Tab-separated table of C-alpha atoms and ligand atoms in Angstrom:
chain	number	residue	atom	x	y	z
A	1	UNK	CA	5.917	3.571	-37.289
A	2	UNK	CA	5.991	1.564	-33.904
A	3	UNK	CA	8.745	2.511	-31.215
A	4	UNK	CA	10.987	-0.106	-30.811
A	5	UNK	CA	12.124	-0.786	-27.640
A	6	UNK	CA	15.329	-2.172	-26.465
A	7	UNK	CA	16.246	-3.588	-22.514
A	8	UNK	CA	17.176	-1.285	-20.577
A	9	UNK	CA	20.667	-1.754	-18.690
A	10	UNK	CA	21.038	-3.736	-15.485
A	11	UNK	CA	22.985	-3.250	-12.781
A	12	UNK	CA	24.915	-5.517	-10.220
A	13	UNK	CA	24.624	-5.241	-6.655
A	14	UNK	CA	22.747	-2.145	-5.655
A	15	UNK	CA	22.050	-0.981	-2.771
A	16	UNK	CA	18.222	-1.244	-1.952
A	17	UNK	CA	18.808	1.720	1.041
A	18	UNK	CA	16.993	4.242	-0.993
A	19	UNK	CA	14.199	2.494	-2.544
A	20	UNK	CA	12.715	1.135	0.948
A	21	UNK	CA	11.137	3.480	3.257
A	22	UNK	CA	12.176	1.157	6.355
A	23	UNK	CA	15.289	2.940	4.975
A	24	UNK	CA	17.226	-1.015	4.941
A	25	UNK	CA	20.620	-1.254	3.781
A	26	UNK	CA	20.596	-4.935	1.710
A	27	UNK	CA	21.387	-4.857	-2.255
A	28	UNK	CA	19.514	-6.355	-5.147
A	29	UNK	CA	21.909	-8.703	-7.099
A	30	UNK	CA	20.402	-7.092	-10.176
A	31	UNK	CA	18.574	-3.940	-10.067
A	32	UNK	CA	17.002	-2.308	-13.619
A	33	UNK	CA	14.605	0.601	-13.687
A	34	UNK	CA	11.506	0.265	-16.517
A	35	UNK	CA	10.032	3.056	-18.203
A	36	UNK	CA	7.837	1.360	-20.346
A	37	UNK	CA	5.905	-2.211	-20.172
A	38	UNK	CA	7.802	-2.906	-23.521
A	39	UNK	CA	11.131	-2.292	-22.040
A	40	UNK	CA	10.545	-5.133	-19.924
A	41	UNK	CA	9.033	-7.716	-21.933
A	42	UNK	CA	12.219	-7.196	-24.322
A	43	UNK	CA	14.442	-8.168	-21.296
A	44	UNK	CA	12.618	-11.276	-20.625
A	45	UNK	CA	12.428	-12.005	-24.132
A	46	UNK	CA	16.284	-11.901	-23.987
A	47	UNK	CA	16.058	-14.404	-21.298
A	48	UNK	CA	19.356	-13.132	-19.477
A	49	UNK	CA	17.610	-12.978	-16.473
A	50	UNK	CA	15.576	-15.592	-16.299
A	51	UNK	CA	17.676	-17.665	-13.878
A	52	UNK	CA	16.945	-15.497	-11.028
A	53	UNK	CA	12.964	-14.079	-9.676
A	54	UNK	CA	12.061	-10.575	-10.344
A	55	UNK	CA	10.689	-8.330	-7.598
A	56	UNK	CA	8.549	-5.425	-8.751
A	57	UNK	CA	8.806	-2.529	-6.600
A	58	UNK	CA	7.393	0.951	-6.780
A	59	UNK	CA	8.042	3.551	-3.309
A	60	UNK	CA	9.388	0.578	-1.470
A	61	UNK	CA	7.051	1.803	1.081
A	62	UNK	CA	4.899	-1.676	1.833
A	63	UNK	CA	8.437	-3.369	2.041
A	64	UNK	CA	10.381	-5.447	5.022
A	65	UNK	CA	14.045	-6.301	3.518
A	66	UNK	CA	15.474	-8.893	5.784
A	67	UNK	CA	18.465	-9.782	3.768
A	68	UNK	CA	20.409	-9.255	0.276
A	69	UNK	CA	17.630	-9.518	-2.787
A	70	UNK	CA	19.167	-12.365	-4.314
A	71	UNK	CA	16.578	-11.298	-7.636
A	72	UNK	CA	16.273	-8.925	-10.754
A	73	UNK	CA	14.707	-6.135	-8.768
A	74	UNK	CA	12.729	-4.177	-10.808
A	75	UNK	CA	11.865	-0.619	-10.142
A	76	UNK	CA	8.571	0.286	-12.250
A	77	UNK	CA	8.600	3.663	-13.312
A	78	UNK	CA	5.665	3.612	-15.772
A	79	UNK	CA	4.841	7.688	-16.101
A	80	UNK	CA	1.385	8.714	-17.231
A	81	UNK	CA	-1.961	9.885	-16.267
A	82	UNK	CA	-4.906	10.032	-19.409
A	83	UNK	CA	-8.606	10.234	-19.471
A	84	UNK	CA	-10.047	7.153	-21.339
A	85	UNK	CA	-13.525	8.421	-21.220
A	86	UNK	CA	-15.996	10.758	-19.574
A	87	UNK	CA	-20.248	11.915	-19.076
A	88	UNK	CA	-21.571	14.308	-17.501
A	89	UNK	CA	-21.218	12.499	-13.909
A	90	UNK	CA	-18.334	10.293	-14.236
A	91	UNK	CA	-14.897	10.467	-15.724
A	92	UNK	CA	-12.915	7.400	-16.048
A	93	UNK	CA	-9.092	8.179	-15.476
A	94	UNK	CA	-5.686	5.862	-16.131
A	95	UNK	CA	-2.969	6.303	-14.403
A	96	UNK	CA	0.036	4.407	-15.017
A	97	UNK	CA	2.426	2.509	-12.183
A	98	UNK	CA	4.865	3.951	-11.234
A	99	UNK	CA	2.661	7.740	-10.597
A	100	UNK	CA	3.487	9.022	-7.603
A	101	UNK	CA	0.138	7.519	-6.230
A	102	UNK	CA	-0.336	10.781	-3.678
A	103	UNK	CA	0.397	12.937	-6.947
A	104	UNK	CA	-2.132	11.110	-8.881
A	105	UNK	CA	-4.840	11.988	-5.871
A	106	UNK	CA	-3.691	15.719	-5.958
A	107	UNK	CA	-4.219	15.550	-9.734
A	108	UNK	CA	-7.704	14.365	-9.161
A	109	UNK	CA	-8.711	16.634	-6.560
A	110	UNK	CA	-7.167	19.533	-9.021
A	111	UNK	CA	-9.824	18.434	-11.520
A	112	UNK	CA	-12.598	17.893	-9.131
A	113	UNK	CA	-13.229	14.374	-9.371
A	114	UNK	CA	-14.501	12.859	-6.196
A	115	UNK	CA	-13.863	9.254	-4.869
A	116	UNK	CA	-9.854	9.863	-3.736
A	117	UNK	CA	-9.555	12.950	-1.825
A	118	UNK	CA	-9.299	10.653	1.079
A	119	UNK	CA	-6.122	8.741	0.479
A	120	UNK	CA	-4.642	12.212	-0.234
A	121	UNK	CA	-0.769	11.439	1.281
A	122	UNK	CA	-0.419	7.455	1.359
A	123	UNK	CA	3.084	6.963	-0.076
A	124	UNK	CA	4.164	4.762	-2.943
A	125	UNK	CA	3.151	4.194	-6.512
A	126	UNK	CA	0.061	3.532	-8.895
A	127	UNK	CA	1.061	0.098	-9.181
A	128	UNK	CA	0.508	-1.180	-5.690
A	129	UNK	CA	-2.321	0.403	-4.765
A	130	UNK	CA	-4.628	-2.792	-5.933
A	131	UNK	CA	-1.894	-4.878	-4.096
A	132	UNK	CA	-3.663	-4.669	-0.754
A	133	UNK	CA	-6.247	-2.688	-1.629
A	134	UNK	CA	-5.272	0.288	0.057
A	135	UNK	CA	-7.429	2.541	2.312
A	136	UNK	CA	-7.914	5.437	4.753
A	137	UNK	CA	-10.434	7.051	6.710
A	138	UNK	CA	-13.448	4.872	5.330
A	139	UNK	CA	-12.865	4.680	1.889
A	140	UNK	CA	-10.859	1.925	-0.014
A	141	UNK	CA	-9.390	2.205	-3.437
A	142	UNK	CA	-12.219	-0.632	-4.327
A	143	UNK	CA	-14.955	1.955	-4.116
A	144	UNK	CA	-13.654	3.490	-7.175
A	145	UNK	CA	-11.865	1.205	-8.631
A	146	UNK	CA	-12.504	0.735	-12.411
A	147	UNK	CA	-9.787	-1.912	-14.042
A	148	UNK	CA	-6.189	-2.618	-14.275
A	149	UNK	CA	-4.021	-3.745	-17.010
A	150	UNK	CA	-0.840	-6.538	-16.090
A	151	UNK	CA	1.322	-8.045	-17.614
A	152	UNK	CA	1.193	-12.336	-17.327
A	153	UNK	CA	4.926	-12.956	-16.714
A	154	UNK	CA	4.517	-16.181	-17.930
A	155	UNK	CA	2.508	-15.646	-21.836
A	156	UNK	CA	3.775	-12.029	-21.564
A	157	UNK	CA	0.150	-10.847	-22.894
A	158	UNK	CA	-1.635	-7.995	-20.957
A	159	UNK	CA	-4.217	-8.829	-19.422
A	160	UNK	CA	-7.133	-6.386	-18.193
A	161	UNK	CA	-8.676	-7.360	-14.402
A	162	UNK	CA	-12.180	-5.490	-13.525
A	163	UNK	CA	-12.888	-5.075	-9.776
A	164	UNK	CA	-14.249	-8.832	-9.408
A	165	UNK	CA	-11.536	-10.580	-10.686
A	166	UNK	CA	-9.257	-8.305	-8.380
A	167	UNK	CA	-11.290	-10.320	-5.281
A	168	UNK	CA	-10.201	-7.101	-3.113
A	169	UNK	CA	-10.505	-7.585	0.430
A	170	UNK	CA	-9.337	-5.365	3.680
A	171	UNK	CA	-5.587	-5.076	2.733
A	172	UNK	CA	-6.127	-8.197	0.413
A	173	UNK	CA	-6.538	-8.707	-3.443
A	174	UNK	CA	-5.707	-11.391	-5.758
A	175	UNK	CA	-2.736	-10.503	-6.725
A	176	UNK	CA	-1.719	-11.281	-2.613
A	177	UNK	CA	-2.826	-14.652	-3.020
A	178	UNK	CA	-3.393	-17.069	-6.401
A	179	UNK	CA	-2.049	-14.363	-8.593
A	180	UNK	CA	0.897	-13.331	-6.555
A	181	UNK	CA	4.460	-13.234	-8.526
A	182	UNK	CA	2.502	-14.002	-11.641
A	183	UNK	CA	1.482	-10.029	-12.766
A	184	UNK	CA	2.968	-7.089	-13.144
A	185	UNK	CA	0.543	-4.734	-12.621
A	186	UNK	CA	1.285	-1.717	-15.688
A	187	UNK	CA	-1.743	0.765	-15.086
A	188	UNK	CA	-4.998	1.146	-13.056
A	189	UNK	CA	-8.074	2.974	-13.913
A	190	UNK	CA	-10.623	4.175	-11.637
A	191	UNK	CA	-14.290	6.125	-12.098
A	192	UNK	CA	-14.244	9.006	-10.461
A	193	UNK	CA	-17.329	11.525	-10.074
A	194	UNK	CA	-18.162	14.984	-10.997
A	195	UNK	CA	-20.598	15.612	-8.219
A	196	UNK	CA	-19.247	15.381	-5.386
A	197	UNK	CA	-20.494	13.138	-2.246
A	198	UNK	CA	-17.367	13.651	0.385
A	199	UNK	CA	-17.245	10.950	3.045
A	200	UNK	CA	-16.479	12.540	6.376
A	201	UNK	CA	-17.454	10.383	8.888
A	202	UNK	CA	-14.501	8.831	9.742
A	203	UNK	CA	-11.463	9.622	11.921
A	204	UNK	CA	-11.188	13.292	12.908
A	205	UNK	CA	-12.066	14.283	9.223
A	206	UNK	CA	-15.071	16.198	11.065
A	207	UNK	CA	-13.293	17.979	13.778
A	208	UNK	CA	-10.851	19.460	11.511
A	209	UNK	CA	-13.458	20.389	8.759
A	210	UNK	CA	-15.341	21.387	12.312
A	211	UNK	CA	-11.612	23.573	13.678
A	212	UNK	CA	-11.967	25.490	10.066
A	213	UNK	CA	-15.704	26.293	10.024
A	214	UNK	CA	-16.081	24.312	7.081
A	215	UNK	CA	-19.794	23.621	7.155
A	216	UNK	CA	-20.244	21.887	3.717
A	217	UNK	CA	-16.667	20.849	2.335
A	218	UNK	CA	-15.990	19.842	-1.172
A	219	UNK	CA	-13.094	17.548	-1.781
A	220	UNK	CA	-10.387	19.655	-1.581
A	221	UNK	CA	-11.441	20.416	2.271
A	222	UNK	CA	-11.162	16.933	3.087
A	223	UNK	CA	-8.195	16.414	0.707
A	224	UNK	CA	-6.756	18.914	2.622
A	225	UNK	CA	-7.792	17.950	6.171
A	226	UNK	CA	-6.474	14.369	5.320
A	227	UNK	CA	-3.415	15.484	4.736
A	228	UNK	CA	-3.510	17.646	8.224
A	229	UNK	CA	-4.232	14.597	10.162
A	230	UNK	CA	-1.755	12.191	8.348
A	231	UNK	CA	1.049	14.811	8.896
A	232	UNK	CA	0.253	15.210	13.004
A	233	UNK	CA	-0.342	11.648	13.224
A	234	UNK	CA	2.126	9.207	11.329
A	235	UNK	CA	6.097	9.313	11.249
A	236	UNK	CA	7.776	10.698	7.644
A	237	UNK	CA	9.419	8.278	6.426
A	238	UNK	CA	12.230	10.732	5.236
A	239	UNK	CA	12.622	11.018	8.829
A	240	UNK	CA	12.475	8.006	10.395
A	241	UNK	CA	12.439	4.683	8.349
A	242	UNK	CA	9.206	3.114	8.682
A	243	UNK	CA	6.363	1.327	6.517
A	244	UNK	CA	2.876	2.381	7.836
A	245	UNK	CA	0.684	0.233	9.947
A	246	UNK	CA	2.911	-3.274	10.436
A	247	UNK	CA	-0.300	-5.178	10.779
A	248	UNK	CA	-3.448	-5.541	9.895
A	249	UNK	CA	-6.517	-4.625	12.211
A	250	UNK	CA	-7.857	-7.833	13.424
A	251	UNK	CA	-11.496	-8.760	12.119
A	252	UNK	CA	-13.266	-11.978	14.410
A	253	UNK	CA	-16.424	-13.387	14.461
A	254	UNK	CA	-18.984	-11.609	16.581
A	255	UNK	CA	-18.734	-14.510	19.535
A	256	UNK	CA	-14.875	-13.508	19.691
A	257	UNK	CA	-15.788	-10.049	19.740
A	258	UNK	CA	-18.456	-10.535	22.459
A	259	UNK	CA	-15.792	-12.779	24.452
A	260	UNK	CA	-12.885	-9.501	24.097
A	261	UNK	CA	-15.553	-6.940	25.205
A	262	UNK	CA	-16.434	-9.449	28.476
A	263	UNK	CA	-12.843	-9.868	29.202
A	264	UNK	CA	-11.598	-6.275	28.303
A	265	UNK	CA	-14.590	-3.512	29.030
A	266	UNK	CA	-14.088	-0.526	27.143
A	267	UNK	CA	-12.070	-2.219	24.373
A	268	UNK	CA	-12.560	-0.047	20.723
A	269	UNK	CA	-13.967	-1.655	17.994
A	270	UNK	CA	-15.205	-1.452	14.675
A	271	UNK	CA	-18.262	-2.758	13.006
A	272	UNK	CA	-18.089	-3.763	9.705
A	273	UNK	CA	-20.871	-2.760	7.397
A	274	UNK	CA	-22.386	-5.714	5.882
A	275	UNK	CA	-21.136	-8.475	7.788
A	276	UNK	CA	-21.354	-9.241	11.407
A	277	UNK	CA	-17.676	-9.361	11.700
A	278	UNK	CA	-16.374	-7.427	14.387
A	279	UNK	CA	-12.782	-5.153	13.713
A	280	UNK	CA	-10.160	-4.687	16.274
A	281	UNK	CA	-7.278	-1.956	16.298
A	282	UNK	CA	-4.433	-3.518	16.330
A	283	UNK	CA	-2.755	-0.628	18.003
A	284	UNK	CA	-4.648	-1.243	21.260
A	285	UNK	CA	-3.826	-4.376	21.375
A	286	UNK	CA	0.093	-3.663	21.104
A	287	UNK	CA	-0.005	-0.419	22.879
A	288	UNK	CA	-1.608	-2.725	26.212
A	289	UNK	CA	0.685	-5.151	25.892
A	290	UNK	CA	3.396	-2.597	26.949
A	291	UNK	CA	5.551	-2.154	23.225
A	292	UNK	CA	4.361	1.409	22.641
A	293	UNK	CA	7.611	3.591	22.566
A	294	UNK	CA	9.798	0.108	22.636
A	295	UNK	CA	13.032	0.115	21.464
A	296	UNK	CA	15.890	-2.608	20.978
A	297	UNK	CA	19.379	-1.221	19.129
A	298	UNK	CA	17.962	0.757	16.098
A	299	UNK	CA	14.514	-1.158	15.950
A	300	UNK	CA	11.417	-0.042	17.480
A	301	UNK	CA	7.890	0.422	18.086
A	302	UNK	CA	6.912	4.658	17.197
A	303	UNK	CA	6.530	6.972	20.553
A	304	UNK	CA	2.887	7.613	19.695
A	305	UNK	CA	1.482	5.120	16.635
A	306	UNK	CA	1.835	1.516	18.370
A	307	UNK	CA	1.007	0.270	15.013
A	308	UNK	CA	3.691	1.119	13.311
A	309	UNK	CA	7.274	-0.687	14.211
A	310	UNK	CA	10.592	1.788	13.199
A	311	UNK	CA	14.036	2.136	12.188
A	312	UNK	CA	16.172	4.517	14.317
A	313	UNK	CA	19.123	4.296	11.562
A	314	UNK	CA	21.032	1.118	11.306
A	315	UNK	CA	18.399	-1.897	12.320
A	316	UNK	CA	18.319	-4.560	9.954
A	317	UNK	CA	15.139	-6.145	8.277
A	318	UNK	CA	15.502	-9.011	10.264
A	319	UNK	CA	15.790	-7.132	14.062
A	320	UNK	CA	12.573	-6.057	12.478
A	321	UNK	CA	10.920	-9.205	11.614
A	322	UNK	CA	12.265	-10.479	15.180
A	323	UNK	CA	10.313	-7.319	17.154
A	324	UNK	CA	7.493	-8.038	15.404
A	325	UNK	CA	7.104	-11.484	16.037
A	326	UNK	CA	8.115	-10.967	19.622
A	327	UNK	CA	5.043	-8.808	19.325
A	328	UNK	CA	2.622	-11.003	17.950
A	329	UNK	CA	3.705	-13.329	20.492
A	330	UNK	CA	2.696	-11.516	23.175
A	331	UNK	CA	-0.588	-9.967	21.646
A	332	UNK	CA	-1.322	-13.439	21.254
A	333	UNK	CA	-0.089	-14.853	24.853
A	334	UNK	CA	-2.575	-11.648	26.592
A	335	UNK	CA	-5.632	-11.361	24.478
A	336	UNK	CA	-5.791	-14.611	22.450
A	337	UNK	CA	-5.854	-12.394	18.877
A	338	UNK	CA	-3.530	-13.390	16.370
A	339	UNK	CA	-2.018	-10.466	14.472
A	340	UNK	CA	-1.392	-10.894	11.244
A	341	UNK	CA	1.369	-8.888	9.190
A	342	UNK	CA	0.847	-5.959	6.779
A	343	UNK	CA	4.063	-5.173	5.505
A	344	UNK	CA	5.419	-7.678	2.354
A	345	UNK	CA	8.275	-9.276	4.146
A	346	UNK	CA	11.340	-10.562	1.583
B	1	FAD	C1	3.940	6.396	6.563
B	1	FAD	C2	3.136	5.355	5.819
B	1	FAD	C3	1.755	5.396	5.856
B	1	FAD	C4	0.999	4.443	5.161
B	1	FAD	N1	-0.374	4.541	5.214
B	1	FAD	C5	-1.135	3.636	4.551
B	1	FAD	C6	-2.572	3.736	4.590
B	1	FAD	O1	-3.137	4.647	5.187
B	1	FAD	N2	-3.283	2.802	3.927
B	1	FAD	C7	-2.688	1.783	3.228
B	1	FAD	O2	-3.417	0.966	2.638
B	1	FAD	N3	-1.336	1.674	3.157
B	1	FAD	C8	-0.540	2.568	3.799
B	1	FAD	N4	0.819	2.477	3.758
B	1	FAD	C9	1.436	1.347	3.038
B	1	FAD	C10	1.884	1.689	1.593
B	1	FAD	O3	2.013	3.068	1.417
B	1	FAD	C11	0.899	1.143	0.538
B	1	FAD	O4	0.753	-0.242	0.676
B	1	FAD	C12	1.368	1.452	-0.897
B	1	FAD	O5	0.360	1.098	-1.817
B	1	FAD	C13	2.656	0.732	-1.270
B	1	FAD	O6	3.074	1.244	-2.528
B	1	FAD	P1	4.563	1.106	-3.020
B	1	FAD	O7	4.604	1.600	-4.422
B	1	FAD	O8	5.480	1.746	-2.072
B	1	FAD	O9	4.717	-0.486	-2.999
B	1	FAD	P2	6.052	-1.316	-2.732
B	1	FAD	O10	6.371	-1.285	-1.278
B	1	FAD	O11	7.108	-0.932	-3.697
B	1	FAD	O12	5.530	-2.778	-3.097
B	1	FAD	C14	4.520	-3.395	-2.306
B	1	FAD	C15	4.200	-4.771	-2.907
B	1	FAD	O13	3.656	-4.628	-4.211
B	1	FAD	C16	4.480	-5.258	-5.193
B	1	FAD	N5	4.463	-4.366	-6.362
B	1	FAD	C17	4.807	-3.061	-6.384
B	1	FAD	N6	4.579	-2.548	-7.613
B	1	FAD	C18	4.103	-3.546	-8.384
B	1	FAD	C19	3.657	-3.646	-9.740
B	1	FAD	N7	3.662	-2.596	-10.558
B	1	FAD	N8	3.220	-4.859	-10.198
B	1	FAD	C20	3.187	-5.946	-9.380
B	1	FAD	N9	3.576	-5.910	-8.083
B	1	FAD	C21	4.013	-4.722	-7.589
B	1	FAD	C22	5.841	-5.403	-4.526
B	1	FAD	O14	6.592	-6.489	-5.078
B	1	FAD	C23	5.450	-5.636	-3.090
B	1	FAD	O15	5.064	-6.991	-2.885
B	1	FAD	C24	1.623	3.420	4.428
B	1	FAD	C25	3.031	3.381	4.370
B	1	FAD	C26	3.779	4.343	5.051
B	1	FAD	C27	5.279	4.313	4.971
């Protein structure tokens, strides 16, 4: 027999504090948690809530709150991790949305399926991860990336998105851009392989491996010295209320690139492989302009990661917003580079 599923209970005017890692204090007019994709289509068949928009969120951790949620926030906690099928080279694994997405890597590694091991410790959920794409230390979640299932919030069928359709990009998908508010994304599948290539290149990945006398690491050596670097390098968010990088790297044509490397010698860059795009680190661009260790009130820019702007305790999401504009304005007003914003701002 088929398990019925009935809508969950909503609450009124929660406070949002611990389901952002900037650690904001706003509240969601309406706030439900979903355990299961049916769950939620039987609340919008119910139509109670169809008066107001409904944000998806999974860690919160991609998140700028600048003021009361005036929305059916809805907290997807879709459990679930299953192999859909497998050879002798490749397994093909589903996880669902609301997996602990650095539990879901660990998982992975556990099995010894390559293709992850790399964005060992980025924090939030299953769900997001296609969002923007997410990446770390030269490998996106694109390269593995098999297919998603979402939900179309307006014919409530699921529908099933391969890695074209997705139209990922650095930081960027679809669902960023034409598809954005129209999805909720329920599960993602990605192809992982049995025989291991590692990808070490990148980042101090090599001196660590290097530091251990790791000569030929398999993925749980670079699992592991990912999650080394990460913890030496970025702020806890249990610690101090923060959301990652703030903006995006800039990436200009290779006549803007040839102009910043005139007009700043010894400025790092990145080339891109396969296009003659040029990327910037949007860290040295903040850190010259003087905002590295920065602080107004509770709101700030971190002691040693330029990139990533902070909450000391009590700074709201709008002192935030303001610093960061403040900073683009000034990136902008030295170098000429506009700096475009990470972080989902609401
Ligand atoms: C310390 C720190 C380090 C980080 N490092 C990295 C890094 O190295 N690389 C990187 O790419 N990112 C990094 N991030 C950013 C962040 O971890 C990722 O973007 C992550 O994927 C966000 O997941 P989340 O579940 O917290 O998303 P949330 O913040 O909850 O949501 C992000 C966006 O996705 C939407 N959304 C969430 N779930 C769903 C769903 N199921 N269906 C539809 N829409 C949904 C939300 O509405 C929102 O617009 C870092 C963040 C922190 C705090």
């Amino acid at each position: 027999m088929p398990q019925i599923y009935s809508a969950p209970r909503v609450l009124e005017n929660v406070s949002l504090k611990p389901f952002n890692t900037f650690g904001i204090d706003v509240s969601a007019r309406y706030f439900v948690e979903i355990n299961h994709l049916q769950e939620y289509v039987q609340l919008v068949r119910e139509q109670n809530y169809a008066h107001v928009t409904h944000l998806f969120v999974g860690g919160g951790s991609n998140l700028l709150l600048t003021q009361d949620v005036d929305a059916l926030v809805v907290k997807v906690a879709f459990e679930g991790i299953e192999v859909i099928d497998e050879s002798d080279d490749f397994v093909l694994v589903k996880a669902g949305a609301g997996v602990v997405w650095h539990d879901f890597v660990q998982y992975t590694v556990d099995h010894h399926w390559a293709g992850l091991e790399n964005l060992s410790l980025i924090p939030g959920h299953v769900g997001a991860a296609p969002m923007q794409n997410i990446g770390a230390y030269g490998v996106e979640i694109k390269d593995t990336f098999d297919s998603l299932e979402a939900l179309n919030l307006e014919s409530l069928a699921v529908e099933r998105f391969d890695t074209k359709a997705c139209q990922f990009g650095y930081r960027e998908s679809y669902f960023k851009h034409a598809g954005k508010g129209r999805y909720l994304i329920a599960s993602v599948s990605f192809k992982l392989a049995k025989k291991a290539e590692t990808q070490t290149s990148y980042g101090a990945i090599k001196d660590v491996l290097a530091a251990k006398g790791i000569a030929n690491p398999g993925i749980r050596d670079v699992a592991n010295a990912v999650i080394s670097i990460r913890q030496s390098k970025l702020p806890d968010p249990k610690e101090i209320g923060n959301s990652g990088s703030f903006f995006k790297n800039p990436t200009v044509s290779v006549d803007e690139a040839t102009r910043l490397q005139d007009a700043f010698p010894g400025i790092p860059f990145y080339p891109i492989v396969g296009s003659t795009d040029v990327k910037f680190p949007a860290g040295w661009f903040i850190e010259q302009a003087g905002w590295k260790g920065y602080r107004s009130g509770d709101a700030g820019v971190h002691v040693n990661q330029a990139l990533v702007l902070v909450n000391y305790g009590q700074a709201t999401g709008s002192q935030i917003k303001e610093l960061s504009e403040q900073i683009k304005a000034s990136v902008l007003a030295k170098f000429g580079v506009p700096l475009e914003t990470e972080v989902n701002i609401i």
